[in-house]
C-alpha positions in Angstrom: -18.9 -21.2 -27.5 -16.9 -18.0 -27.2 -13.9 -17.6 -29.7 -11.2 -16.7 -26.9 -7.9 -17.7 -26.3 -6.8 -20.8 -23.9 -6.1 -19.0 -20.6 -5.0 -22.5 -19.5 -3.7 -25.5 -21.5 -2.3 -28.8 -20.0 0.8 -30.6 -22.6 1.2 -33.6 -20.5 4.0 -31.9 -19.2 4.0 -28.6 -18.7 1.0 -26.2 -17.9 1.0 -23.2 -20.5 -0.6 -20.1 -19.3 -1.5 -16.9 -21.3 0.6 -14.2 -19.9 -2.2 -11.8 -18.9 0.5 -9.0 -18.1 1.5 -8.9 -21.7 -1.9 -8.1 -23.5 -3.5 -6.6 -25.3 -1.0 -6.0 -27.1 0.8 -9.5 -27.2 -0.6 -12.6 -26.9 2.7 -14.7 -25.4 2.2 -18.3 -23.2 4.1 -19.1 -20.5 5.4 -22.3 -19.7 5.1 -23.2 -16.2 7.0 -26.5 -15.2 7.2 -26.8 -11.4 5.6 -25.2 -8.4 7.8 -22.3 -8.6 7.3 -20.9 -11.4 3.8 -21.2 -10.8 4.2 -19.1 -7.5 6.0 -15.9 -9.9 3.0 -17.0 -12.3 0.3 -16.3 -10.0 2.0 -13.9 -8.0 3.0 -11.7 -10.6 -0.5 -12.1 -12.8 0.4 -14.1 -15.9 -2.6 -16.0 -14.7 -5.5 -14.1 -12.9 -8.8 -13.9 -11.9 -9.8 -16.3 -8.7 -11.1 -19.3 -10.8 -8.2 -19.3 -13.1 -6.2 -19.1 -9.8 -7.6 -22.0 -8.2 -7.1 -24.1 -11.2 -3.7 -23.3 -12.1 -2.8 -23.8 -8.3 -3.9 -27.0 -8.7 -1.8 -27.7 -11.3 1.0 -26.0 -9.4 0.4 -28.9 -6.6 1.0 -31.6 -9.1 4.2 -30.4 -11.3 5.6 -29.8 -7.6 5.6 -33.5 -6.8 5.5 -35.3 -10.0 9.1 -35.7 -10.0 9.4 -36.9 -6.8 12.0 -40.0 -6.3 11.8 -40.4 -2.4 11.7 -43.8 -1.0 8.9 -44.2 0.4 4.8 -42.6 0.5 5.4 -40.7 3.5 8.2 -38.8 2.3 5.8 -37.8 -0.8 2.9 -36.2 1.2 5.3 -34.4 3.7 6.9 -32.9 -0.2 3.3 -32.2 -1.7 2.1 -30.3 2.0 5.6 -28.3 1.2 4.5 -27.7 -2.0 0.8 -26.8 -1.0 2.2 -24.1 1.3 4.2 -22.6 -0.6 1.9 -22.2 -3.4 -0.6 -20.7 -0.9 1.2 -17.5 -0.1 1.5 -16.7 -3.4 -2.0 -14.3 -2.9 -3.7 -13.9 -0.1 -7.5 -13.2 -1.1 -9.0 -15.3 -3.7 -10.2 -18.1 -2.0 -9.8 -20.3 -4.8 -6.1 -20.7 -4.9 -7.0 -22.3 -1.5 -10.3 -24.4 -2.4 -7.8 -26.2 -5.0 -4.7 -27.1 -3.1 -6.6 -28.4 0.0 -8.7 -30.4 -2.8 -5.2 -31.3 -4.2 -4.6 -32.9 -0.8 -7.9 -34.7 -0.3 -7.2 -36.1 -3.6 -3.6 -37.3 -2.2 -5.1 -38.9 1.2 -7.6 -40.9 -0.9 -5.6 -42.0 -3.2 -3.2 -43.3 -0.7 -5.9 -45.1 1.1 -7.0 -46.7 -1.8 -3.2 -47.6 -2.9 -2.9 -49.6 0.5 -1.7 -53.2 -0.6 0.8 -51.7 -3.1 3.9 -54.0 -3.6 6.5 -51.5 -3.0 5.8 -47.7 -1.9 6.9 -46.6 -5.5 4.1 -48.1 -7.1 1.2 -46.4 -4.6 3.1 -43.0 -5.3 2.7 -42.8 -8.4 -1.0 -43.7 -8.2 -1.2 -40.9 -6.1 0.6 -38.5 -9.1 -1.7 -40.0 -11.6 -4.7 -39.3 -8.9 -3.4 -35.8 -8.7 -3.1 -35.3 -12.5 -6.8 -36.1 -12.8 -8.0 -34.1 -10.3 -6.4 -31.2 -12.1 -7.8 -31.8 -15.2 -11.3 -32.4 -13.4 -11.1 -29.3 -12.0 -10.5 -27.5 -15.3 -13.1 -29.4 -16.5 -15.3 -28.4 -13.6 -14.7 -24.6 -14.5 -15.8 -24.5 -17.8 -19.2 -26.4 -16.6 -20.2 -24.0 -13.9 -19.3 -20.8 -15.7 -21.6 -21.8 -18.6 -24.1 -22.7 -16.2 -23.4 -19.2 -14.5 -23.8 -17.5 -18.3 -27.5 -19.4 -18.2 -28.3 -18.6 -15.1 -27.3 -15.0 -15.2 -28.9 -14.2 -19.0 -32.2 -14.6 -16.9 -31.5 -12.2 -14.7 -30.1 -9.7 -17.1 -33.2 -10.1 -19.0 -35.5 -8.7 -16.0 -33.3 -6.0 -15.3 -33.5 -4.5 -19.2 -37.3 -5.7 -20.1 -39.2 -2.5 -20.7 -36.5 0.0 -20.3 -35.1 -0.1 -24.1 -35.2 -2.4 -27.2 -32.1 -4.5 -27.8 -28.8 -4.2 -26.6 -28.5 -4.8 -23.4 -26.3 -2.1 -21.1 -24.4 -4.0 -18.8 -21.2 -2.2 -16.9 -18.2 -4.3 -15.4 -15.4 -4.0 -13.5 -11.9 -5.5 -13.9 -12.3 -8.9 -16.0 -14.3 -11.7 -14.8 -14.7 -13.0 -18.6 -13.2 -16.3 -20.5 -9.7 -15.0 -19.7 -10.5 -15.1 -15.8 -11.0 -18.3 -15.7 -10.1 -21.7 -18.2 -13.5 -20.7 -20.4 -16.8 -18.4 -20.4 -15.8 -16.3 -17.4 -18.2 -15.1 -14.8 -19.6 -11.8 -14.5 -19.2 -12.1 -18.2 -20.5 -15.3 -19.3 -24.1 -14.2 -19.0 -22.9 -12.1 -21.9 -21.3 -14.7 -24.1 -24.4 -17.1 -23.4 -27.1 -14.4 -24.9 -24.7 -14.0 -27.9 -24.9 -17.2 -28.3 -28.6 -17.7 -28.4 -28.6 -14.2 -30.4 -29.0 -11.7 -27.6 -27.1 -8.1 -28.1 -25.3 -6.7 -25.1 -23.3 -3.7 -25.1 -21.0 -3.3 -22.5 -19.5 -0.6 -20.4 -16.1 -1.5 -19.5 -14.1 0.6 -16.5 -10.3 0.4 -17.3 -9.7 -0.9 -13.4 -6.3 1.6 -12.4 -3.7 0.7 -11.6 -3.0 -2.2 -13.8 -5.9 -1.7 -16.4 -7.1 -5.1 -16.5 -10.9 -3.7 -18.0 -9.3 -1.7 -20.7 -6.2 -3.9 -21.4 -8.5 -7.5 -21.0 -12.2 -7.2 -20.6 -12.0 -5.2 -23.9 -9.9 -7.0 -26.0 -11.6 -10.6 -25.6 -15.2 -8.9 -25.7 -13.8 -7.0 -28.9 -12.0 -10.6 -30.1 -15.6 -11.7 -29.2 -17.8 -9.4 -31.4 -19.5 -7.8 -28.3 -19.6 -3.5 -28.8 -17.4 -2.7 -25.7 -16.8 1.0 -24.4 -14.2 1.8 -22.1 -14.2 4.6 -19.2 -12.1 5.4 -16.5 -13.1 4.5 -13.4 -14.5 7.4 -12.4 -16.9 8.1 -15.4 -19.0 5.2 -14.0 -21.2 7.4 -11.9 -22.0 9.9 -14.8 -22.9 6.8 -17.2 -24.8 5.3 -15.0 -26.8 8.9 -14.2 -27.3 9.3 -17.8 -29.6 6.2 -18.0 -27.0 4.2 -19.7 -26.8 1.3 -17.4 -29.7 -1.6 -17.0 -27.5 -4.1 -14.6 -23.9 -3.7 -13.2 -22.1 -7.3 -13.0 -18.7 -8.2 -11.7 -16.8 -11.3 -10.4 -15.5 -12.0 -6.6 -12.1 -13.3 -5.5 -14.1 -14.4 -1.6 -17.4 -14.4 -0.9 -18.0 -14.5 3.1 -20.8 -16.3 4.8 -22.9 -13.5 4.7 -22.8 -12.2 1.3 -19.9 -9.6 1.5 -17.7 -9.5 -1.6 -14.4 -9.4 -1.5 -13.6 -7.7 -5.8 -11.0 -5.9 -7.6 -10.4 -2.3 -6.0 -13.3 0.1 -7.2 -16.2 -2.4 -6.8 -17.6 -0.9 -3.1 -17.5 2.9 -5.3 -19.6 0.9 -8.0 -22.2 -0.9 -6.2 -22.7 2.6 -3.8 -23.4 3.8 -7.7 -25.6 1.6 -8.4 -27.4 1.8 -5.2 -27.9 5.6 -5.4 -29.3 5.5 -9.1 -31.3 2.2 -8.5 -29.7 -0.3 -11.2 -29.3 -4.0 -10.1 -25.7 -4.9 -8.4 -25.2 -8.4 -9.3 -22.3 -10.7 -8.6 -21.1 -13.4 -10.4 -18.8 -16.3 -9.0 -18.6 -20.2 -8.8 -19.3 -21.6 -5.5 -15.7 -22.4 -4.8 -15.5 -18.7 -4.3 -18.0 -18.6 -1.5 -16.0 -19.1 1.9 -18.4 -20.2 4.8 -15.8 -20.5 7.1 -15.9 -16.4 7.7 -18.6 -14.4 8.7 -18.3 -11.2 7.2 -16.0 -9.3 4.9 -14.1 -7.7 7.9 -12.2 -11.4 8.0 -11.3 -11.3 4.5 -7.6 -10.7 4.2 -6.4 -7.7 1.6 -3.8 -8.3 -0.3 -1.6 -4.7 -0.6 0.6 -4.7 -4.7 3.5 -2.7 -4.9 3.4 0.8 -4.5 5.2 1.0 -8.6 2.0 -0.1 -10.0 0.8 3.0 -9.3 3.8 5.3 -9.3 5.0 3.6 -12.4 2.2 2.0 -13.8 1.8 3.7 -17.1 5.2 3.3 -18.2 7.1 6.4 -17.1 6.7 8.3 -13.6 3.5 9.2 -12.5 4.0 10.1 -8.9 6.9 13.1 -7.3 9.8 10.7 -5.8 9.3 9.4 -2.3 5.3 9.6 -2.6 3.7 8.1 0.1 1.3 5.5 -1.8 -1.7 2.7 -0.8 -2.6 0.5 -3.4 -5.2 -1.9 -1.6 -5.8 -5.3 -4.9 -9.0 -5.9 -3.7 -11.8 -4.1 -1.7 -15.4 -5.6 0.0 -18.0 -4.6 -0.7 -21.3 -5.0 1.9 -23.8 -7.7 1.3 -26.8 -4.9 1.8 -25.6 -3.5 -1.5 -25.2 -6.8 -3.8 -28.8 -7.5 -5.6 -28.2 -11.0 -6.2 -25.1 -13.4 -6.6 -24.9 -15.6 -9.3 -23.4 -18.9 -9.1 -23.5 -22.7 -11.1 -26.2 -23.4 -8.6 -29.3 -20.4 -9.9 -29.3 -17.6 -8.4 -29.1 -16.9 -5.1 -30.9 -13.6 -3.1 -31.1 -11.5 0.4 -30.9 -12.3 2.8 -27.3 -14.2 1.8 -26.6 -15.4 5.2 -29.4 -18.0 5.5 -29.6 -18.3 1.7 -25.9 -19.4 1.3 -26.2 -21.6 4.5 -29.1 -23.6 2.9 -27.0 -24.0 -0.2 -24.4 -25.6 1.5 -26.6 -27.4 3.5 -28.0 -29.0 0.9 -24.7 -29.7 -0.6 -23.0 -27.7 -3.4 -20.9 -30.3 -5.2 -17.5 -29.2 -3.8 -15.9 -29.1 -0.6 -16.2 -26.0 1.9 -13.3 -23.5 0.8 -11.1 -23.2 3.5 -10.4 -19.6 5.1 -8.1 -17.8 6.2 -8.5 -15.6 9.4 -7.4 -11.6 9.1 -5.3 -11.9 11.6 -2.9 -14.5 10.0 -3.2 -12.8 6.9 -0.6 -10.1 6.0 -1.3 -7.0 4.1 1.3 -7.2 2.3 2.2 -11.0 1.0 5.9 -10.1 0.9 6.2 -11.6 3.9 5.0 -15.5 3.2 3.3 -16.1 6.2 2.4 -19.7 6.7 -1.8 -20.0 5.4 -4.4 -21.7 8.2 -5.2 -24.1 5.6 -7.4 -27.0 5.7 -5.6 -30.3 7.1 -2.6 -31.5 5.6 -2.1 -35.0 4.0 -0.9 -36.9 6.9 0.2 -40.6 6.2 1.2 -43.7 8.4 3.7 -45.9 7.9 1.4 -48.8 8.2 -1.5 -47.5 6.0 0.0 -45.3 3.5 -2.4 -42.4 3.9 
């Protein structure tokens, strides 16, 4: 097992996240202790990296209603949809931040149902906390699972892509962090990597720093480093000459949404990256859980783009980089076409073109989880300072008579 830090720890009371935004050159926790601080937590990217997200959302749900002293059951689910909301305009693009708090409130109606017959409302309301606590820690629990399986999976095809082009290590180039720090343990575009080391594999790996905010250079590196993987960093825009140099056997990167027909929805820079890897002919693989596959939208022209503020560009390196009054875009995320991804790489094996009728049979058959819920562009704001209201999956609804 990798030697990282806790991204996410649960205390019984509070949830303690590592504060992402203050590496690599401190390693601080944050304690989050109600569903607001979670919002600035997510929001402002202490936590990151769509798995992490969903989980910590999650969490969010519960320490929003676990203090709740209303009267009676109904009074509870009308709090924890408040709660859900709110939580889910925190970011508009990784579908897992959604996946978890519509799980949260599945997890609410059936533990009403089965809290019917309860003496006095109190009593079934707190078996829906404890219910809601559980599912929390299930869905941590859940994460660490699939991403190891994702590492297995993954290592396979990692394997293909190098045999016959070079002895040991391995050249793999990400993008952004998708590693243990990402999500509560392994990662995903990087736990392929972890897994080999594991079973004594060497990897080296290209890491792009991922402007504006650095999140290759200040986190990919630092736990692969903390990790005892050989890591070098490039700008961004070096990944086209590395990869024309012959330097490159795979390129591997996580997904914040997966639509229905393969597009991914990534960090900003991915589309330049897999067009890279398309023109010199290395393998575009993408790595993500099945909770961040969204069937509910047809294409990456429905995934909704969350737009950062315009400082973390003009002020991003700690002093002005940009003349006053600079007219700045600064897109978080950007899709990239399904025609360009080689294969995606989820808990489930590995999954290839054509995406549309090979993620339908996957869900067809059933993936473990529930369908993430989407959101449609249009109600979906480019910018989330406005907190428009998600489309989310139906609320907790209870009745008097049946308490849920």
């Amino acid at each position: 097992m990798p030697a990282m830090l806790q991204t996410i720890t649960w205390d019984g009371q509070a949830l303690k996240l590592l504060d992402q935004t203050k590496l690599p050159l401190e390693q601080v926790y944050v304690e989050v202790r109600d569903e607001k601080q979670m919002w600035h937590a997510i929001r402002d990217l202490v936590v990151r990296g769509a798995p992490a997200i969903g989980v910590a959302a999650g969490f969010g749900v519960y320490l929003g209603v676990k203090d709740y002293r209303g009267p009676e059951l109904f009074g509870f689910y009308d709090r924890l949809n408040e709660v859900a909301d709110y939580l889910a305009t925190s970011r508009p693009t990784a579908v897992n931040l959604f996946w978890a708090v519509d799980r949260m409130r599945r997890a609410a109606r059936e533990a009403g149902r089965d809290s019917f017959g309860a003496e006095r409302p109190q009593d079934a309301i707190e078996v829906v906390k404890k219910r809601l606590l559980e599912e929390c820690l299930e869905m941590a629990k859940e994460d660490i699972e699939a991403c190891k399986k994702i590492g297995e999976h993954g290592l396979k095809l990692l394997g293909k892509s190098a045999k016959g082009k070079r002895a040991r290590p391995i050249e793999i180039l990400t993008h952004c962090n998708a590693g243990g720090l990402a999500t509560v343990q392994y990662g995903t575009a990087l736990a392929p990597i972890y897994v080999g080391k594991e079973q004594g594999i060497e990897f080296h790996v290209w890491s792009d720093e991922t402007r504006p905010l650095l999140q290759g250079s200040r986190i990919t590196a630092f736990e692969l480093q903390a990790n005892g993987i050989p890591v070098t960093i490039i700008c961004d825009s070096m990944a086209a000459s590395v990869m024309a140099a012959g330097q490159v056997d795979a390129v591997i990167v996580g997904a914040d949404r997966i639509a229905a027909n393969g597009d991914v929805a990534n960090k900003i820079g991915t589309l330049s990256l897999a067009i890279n890897a398309k023109h010199f002919g290395i393998p575009f693989y993408v790595a993500a859980p099945t909770s961040s596959i969204d069937m509910r939208i047809k294409s990456g022209a429905e995934i909704p783009i969350e737009e950062r503020p315009p400082e973390e560009i003009s002020n991003g390196l700690g002093r002005k980089t940009a003349p006053e009054g600079s007219d700045i875009y600064n897109p978080a995320f950007d899709v990239t076409p399904a025609e360009l991804v080689s294969a995606i790489i989820t808990e489930k094996g590995v999954i290839k073109p054509p995406y549309a009728k090979a993620l339908g049979k996957l869900f067809d058959e059933g993936t473990g989880s529930k369908l993430p819920v989407a959101r449609k562009a249009s109600a979906a704001k480019k910018s989330t300072k406005k907190k428009a209201k998600p489309k989310a999956a139906a609320k907790v609804r209870s009745k008097r008579a049946g308490r849920g």
